[in-house]
XYZ file of C-alpha atoms in Angstrom:
559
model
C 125.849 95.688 57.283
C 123.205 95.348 54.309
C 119.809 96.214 54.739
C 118.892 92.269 54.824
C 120.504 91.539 58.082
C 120.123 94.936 59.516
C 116.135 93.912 59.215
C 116.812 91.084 60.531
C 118.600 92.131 63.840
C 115.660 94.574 64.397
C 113.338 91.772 63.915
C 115.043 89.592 66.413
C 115.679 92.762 68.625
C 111.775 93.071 68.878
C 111.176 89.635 69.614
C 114.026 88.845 72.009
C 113.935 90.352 75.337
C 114.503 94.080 76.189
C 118.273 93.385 76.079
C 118.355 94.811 73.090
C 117.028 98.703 74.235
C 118.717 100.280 76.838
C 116.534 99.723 80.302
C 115.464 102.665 81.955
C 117.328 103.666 85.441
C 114.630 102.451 87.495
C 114.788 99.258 85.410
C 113.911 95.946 87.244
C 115.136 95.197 90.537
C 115.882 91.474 89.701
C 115.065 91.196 86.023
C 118.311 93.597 85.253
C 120.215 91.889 87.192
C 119.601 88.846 85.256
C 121.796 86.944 82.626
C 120.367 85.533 79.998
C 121.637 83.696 76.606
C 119.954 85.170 72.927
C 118.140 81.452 73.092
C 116.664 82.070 76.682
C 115.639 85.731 75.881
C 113.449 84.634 72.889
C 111.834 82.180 75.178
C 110.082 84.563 77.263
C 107.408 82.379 79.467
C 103.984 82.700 78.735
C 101.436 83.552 81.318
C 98.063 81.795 82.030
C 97.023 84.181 85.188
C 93.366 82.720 86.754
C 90.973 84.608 88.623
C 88.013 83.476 90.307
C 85.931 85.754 92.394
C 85.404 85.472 96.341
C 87.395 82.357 96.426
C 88.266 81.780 100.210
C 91.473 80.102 101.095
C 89.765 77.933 103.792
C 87.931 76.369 100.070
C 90.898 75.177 98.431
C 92.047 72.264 99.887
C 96.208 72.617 99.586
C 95.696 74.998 102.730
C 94.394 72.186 104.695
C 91.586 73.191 106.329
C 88.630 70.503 107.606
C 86.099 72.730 104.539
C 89.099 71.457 102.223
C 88.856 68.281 102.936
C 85.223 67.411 102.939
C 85.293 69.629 99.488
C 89.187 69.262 97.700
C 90.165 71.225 94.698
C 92.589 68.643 92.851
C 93.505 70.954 90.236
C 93.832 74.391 91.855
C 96.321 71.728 94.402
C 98.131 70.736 91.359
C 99.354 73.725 91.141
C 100.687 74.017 94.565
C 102.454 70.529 94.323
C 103.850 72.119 90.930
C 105.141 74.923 92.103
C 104.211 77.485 94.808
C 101.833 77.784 97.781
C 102.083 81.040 99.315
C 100.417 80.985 102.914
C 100.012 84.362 104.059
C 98.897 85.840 100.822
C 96.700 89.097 101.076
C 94.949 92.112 99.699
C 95.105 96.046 99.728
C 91.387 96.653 99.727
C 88.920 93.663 99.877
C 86.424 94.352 96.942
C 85.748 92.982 93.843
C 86.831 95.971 91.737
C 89.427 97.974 93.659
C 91.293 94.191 93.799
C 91.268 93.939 89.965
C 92.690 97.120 89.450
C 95.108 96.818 91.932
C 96.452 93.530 90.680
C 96.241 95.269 86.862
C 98.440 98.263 87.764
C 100.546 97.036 90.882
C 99.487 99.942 93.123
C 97.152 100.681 95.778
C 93.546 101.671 95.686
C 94.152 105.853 96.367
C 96.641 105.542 93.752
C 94.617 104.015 90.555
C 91.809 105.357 91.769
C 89.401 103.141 91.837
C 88.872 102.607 95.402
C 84.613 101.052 95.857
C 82.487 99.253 93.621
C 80.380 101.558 91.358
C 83.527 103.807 90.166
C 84.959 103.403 86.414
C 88.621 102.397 85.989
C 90.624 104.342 83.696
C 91.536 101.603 80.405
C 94.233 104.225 79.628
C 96.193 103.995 82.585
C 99.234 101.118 82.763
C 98.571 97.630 83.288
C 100.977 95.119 83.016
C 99.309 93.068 79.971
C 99.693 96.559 77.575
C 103.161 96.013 78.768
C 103.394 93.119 77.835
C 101.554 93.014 74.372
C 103.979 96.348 73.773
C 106.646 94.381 73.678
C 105.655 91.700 71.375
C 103.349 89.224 73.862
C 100.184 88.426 72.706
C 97.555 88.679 75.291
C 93.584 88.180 75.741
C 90.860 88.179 78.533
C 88.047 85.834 79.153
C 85.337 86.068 81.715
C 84.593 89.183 84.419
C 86.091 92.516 83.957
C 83.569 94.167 85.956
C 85.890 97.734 86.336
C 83.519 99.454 83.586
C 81.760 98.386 80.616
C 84.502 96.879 78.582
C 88.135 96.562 78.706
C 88.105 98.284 75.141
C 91.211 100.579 75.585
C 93.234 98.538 78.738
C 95.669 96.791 76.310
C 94.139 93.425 75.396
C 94.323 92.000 71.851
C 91.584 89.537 72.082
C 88.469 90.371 74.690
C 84.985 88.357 75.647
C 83.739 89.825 79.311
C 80.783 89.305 81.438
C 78.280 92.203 81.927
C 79.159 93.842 85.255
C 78.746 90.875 87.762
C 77.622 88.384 85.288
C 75.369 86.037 85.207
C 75.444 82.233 86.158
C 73.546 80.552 83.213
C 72.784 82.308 79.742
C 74.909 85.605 80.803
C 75.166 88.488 78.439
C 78.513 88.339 76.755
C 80.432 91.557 75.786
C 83.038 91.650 72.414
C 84.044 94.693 70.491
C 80.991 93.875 68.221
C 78.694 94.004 70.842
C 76.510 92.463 73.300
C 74.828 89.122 72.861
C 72.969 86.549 75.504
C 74.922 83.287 74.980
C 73.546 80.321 76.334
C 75.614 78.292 78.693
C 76.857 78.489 82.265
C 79.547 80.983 83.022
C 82.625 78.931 84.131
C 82.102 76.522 81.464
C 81.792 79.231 78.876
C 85.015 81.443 80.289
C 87.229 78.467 79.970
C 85.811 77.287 76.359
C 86.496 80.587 74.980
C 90.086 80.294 77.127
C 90.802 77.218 75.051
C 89.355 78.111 72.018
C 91.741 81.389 71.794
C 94.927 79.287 73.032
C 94.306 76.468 70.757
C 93.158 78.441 67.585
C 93.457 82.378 67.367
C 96.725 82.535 69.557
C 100.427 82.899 67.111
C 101.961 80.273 68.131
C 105.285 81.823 67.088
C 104.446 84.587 70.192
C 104.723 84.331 74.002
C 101.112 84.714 75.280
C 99.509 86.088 78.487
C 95.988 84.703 78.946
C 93.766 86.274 81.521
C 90.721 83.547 82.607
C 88.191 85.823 85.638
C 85.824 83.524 86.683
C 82.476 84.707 88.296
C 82.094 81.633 90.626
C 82.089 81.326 92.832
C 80.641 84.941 93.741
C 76.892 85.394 95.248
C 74.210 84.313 94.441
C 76.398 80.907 94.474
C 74.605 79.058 91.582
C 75.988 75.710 90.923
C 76.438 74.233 86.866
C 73.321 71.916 87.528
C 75.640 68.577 86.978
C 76.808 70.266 90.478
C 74.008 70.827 92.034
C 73.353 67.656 94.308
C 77.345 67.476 94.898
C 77.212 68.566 98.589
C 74.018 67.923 99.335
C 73.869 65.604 102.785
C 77.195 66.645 103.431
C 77.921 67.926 107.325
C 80.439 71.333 107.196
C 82.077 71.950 110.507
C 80.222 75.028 112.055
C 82.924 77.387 112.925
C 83.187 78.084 116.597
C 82.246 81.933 116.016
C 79.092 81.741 113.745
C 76.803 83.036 116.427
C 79.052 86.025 117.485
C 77.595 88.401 119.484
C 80.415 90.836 118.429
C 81.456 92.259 121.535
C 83.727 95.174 122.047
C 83.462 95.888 118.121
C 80.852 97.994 117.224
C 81.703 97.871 112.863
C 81.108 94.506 113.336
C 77.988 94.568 115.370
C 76.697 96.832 112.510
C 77.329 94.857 109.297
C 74.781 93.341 107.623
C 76.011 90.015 105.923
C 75.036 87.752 108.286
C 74.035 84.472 107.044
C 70.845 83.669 109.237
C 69.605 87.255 109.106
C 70.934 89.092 105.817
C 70.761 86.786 103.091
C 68.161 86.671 100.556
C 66.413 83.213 101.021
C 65.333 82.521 97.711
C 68.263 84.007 95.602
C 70.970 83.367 97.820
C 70.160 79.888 99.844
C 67.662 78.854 96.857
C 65.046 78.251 99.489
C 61.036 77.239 98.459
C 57.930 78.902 99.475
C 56.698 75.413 100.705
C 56.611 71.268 100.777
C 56.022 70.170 96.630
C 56.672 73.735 95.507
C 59.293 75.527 93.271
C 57.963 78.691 93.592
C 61.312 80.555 95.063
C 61.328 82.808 98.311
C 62.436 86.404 98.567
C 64.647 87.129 95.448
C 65.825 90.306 94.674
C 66.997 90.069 91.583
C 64.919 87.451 89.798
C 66.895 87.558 86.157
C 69.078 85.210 87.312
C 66.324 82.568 87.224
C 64.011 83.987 84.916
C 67.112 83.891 82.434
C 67.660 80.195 82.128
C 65.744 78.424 79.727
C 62.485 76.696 80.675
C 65.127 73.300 80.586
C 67.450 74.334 82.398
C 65.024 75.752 85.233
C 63.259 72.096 85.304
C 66.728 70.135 85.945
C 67.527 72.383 88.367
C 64.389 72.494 90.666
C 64.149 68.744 90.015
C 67.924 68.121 91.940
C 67.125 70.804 94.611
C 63.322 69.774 95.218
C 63.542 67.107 97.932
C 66.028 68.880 99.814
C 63.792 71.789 99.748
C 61.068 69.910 100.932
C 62.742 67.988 103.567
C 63.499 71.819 105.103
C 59.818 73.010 104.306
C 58.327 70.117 106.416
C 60.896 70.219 109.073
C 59.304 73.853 109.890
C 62.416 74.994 111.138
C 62.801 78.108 113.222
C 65.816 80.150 115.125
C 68.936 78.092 115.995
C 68.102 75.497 113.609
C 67.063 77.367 110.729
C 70.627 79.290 111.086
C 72.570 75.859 110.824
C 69.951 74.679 108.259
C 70.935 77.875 106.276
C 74.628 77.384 107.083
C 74.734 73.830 105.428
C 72.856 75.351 102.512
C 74.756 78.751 102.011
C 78.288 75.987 101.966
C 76.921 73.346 100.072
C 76.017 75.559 97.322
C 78.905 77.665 97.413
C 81.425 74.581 97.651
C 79.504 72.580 94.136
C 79.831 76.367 92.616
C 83.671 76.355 93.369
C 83.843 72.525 91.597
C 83.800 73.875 88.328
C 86.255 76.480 88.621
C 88.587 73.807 89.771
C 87.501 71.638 86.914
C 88.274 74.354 84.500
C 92.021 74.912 85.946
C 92.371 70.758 84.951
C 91.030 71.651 81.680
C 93.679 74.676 81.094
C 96.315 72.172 83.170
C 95.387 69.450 81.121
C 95.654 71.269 77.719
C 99.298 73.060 78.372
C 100.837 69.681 79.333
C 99.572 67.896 76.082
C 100.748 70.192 74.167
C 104.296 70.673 76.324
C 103.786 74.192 76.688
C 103.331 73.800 80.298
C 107.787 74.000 80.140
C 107.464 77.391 79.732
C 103.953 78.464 80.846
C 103.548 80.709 84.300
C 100.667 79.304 85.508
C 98.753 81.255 88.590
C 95.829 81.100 90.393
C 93.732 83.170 92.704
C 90.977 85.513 93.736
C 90.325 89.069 93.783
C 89.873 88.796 98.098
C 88.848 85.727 100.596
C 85.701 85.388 101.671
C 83.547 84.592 104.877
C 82.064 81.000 105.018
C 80.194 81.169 108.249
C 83.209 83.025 110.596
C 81.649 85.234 112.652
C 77.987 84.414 110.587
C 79.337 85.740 107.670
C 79.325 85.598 104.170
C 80.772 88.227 102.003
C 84.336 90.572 102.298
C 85.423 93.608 102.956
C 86.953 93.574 106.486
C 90.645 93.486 107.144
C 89.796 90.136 109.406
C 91.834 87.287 108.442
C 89.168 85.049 106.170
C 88.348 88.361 103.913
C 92.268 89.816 104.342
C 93.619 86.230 102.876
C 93.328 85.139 99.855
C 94.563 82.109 97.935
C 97.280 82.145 95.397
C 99.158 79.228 94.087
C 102.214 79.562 91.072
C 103.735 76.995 88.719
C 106.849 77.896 86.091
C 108.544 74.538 85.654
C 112.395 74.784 86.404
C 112.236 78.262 87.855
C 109.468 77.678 90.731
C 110.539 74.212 92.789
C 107.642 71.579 93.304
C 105.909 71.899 96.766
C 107.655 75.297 97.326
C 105.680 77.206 100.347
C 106.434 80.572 100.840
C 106.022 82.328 104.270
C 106.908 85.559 103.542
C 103.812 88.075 103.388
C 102.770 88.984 99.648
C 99.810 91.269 98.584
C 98.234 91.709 95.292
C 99.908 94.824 94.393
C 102.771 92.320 93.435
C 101.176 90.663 90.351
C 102.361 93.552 88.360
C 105.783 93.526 88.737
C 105.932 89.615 89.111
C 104.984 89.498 85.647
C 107.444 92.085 84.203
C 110.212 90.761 85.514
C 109.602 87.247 84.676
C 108.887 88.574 80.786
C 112.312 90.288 81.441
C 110.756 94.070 81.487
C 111.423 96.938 83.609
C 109.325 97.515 86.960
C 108.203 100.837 87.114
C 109.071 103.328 89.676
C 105.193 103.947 90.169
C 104.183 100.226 90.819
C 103.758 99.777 95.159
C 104.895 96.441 94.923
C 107.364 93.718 94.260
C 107.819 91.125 92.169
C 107.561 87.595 93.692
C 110.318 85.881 91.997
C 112.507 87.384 94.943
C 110.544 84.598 97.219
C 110.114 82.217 94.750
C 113.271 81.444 93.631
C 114.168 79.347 96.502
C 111.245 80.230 98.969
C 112.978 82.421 101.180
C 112.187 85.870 101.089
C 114.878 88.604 100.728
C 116.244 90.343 104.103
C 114.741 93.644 102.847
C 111.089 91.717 102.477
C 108.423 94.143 103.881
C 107.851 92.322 107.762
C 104.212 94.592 107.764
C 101.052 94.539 105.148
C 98.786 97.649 105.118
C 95.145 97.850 103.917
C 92.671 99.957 103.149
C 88.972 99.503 102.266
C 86.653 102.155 101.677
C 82.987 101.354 100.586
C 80.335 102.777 102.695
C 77.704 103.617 102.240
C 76.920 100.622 100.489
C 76.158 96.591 100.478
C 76.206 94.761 103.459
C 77.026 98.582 106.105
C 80.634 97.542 106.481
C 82.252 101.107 107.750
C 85.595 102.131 106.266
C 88.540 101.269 107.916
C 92.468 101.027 107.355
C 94.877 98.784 109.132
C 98.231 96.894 110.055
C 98.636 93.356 110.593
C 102.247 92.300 111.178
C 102.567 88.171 112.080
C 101.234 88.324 115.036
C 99.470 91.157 115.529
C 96.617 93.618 113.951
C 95.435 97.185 114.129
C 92.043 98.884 112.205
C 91.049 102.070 112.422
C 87.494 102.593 111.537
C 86.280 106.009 110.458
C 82.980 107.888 109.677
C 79.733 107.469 111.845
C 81.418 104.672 113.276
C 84.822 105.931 114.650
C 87.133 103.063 116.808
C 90.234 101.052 116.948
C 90.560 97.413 117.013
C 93.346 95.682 118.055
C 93.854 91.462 117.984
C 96.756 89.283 119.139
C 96.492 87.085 116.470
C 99.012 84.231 118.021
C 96.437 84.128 121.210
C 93.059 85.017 119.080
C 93.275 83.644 116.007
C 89.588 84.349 115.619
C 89.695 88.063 115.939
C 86.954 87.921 118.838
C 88.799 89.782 121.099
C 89.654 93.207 120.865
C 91.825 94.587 123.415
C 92.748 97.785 122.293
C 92.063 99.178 125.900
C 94.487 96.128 127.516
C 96.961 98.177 129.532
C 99.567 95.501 129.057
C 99.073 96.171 124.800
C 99.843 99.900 124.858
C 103.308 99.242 123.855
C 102.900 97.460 121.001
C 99.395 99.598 120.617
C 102.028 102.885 120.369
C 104.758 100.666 118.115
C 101.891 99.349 115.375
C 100.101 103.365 115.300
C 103.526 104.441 114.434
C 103.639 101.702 111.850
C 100.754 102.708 110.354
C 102.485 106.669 109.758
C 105.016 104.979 108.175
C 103.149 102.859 105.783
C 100.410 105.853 104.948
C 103.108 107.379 104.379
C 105.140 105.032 102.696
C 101.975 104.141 100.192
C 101.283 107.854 99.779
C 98.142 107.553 101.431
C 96.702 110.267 102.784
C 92.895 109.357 102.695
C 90.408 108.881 105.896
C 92.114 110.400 109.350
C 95.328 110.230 110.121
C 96.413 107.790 112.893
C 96.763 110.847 115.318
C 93.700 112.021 115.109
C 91.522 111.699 117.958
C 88.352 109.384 117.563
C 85.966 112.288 117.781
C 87.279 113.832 114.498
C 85.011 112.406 112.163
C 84.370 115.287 109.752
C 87.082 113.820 106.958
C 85.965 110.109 107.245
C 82.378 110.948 107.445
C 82.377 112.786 104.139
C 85.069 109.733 102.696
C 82.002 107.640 103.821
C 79.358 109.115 102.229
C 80.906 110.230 98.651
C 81.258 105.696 98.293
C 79.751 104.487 95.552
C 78.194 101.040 94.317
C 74.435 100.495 95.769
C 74.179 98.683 92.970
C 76.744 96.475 93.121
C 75.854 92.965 95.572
């Protein structure tokens, strides 16, 4: 062959799929056993992967719930009627940062590392985009990172990230050149710079993976002002267990996210010192008012101020102050959700114009669910169902069936390998999870599915006093040990509680299946490699291990 066309088969051989190297032995479990035409290999889908942050399922109305309805997401639902809902979708650790890193390297939280807010992730160790972009994708990152400073090092060709949290309006903007203060409100300004990189700095002649992390809907729940007065008037269904007394769980009792008594009333409910004033209550962390511009502030005390007023003169106190606050915490959490769903019709919108939407993987989610009044809360970071769930929705035209809704239980430590084997790469032998194309496909799940999900959170010390604890939940049934100063077991028939309010871990008619799920838990420690906090035969009183766990936690500064 002449050195012409032997440049040009290596040329194709890097662009086509890995068909052309030899796949390592613990090469992909579905993509290997693929079979794919030249044509096919050298269209390798692109991936538009969404984030938004404390996004709970019960928000996004293709799950059906009464909040959904009062308050629909028509685009995020788009993607469900395009392709996949999956409806018992879950997490390994339910925290903002320990999530992203999980979904970034498929594994769990003792095994990247990162397991509490506060830490800093490793940008050397595998993530799937590298992958990816190593093996000729292009691939960029819009919006939060919020796993260090920057994700300078993790893989990315093209970069812009919020600082840490972010802010809502006028948020400082990391790039390799720097920081800067841009002016705008964060959603808007993720998904412009989202569009601007697919529509002009992308190579067209590449396959793409585009990650968009939204902020919103995360605390302190600030609304784009065109937003503001969306839900305003609007009557949310109080859930059945917002004034919980928490009986029989002690981790519970002790938490301190409840909305009537733990949220900040000025920066979180946006609450007024009085009648005809703007002046704010308690805020903690004023900049992100004092950051907008003097415009911005007006328009948005001007569509909040009679509502305000209306609860100012009302002089409300006790019971109805906590549904007062209830309405308030929604309604401003629900209008700060609307334009994360508006951006997902912008990025929807933009792929089908230009027909790339054929052979775009399009996927939407959040890092964990989120409390909207169950049990009083607000926040994360228990393994009960609204904090455990989280949403995810897939399209991939003519691989993914329209209105496909998968049963089987899937965590976030599958995004990984999802991708790779879609892209036609090998899933490594170090990645926890599996790739969701073996439920997608026709919505069934494999025989060999895993039946159980395990979890593990481990942040306390730290925002909102929620102990550590690890778990089981199989479909029907759940089982939490918590661990440090706070040592107990928790155990819910979810078929006959749904709410998690009773816990009947002393029920003498449970200590079967009390004894089947504790030796479920062995096998999944020891199945994840996890070896952290007691082990499940410890006694209660041992609290030497977890205590210490508890107290090395990180992230004060993190809300």
């Amino acid at each position: 062959m002449d050195q012409p066309r032997i440049a040009l088969a290596a040329a194709l051989c890097t662009l086509a799929l890995p068909a052309c190297a030899t796949l390592p032995e613990d090469a992909p479990r579905h993509a290997a056993a693929s079979s794919t035409t030249p044509q096919e290999e050298r269209q390798r889908p692109n991936i538009v992967f969404i984030m938004s942050d404390d996004h709970a399922y019960q928000a996004v109305s293709a799950y059906g719930s009464d909040i959904g309805r009062l308050a629909p997401t028509p685009n995020i639902d788009r993607i469900a009627r395009n392709g996949a809902i999956f409806l018992n979708s879950y997490v390994t650790n339910s925290l903002c940062g320990p999530s992203r890193a999980t979904m970034l390297t498929g594994q769990f939280s003792h095994m990247h590392g990162f397991t509490k807010n506060g830490q800093k992730f490793d940008n050397s160790m595998w993530n799937w985009p590298r992958a990816l972009g190593q093996q000729g994708y292009q691939t960029a990152l819009f919006g939060k990172w919020h796993l260090n400073y920057s994700p300078e090092g993790a893989g990315f060709d093209t970069w812009k990230v919020l600082d840490d949290q972010g802010k809502y309006y006028n948020p400082d903007i990391i790039t390799p050149d720097g920081r800067t203060v841009v002016e705008g409100y964060a959603t808007d300004l993720v998904t412009d710079y989202s569009l601007e990189w697919l529509k002009e700095e992308r190579d067209p002649g590449k396959p793409f993976a585009i990650l968009i992390h939204h902020k919103a809907p995360h605390r302190n729940f600030m609304p784009a002002i065109r937003h503001l007065q969306k839900y305003l008037g609007t009557e949310f269904p109080i859930p059945t267990n917002y004034f919980d007394h928490y009986d029989g769980r002690p981790a519970a009792e002790a938490q301190e996210m409840n909305i009537y008594e733990d949220m900040y009333e000025g920066h979180d409910l946006h609450m007024t010192e009085q009648a005809g004033s703007s002046e704010l209550r308690f805020d903690r962390w004023p900049d992100d008012f004092t950051r907008m511009t003097p415009e911005q502030r007006a328009a948005w005390d001007a569509r909040l101020q009679a509502n305000n007023d209306a609860m100012n003169e009302a002089d409300l106190h006790g019971r109805d102050l906590a549904l007062w606050k209830y309405q308030r915490y929604m309604n401003q959490y629900l209008a700060t959700v609307t334009a994360v769903d508006e951006s997902v019709g912008r990025v929807l919108d933009w792929l089908e114009r230009t027909g790339l939407d054929e052979n775009t993987i399009v996927v939407y989610t959040s890092d964990q669910g989120f409390y909207l009044g169950e049990h009083g809360w607000f926040d994360k970071r228990f393994m009960y169902e609204e904090s455990l769930r989280t949403p995810l929705v897939m399209q991939y035209p003519g691989h993914i069936a329209p209105g496909t809704r998968v049963e089987a239980p899937v965590q976030n430590v599958d995004y990984a390998p999802t991708f790779l084997d879609f892209a036609g790469l090998p899933i490594r032998d170090t990645i926890q999870g599996r790739s969701l194309r073996e439920v997608v496909d026709d919505g069934e799940a494999p025989a060999d599915w895993r039946e159980d999900i395990y979890y593990h959170y481990y942040e306390y010390p730290g925002f909102h006093s929620v102990r550590a604890h690890y778990g089981v939940r199989t479909d029907r049934y759940k089982l939490m040990r918590f661990y440090g100063d706070i040592n107990a077991w928790e155990f819910y028939d979810l078929q006959t509680d749904p709410n998690e309010m009773h816990n009947r871990i002393d029920d003498p008619s449970m200590q079967g299946t009390i004894a089947e799920l504790k030796q479920k838990l062995v096998e999944l420690r020891a199945q994840y490699k996890d070896s952290d906090g007691p082990a499940v035969d410890d006694p209660l009183s041992a609290v030497a291990k977890g205590r210490r766990d508890a107290e090395a936690a990180a992230g004060l500064h993190h809300h």
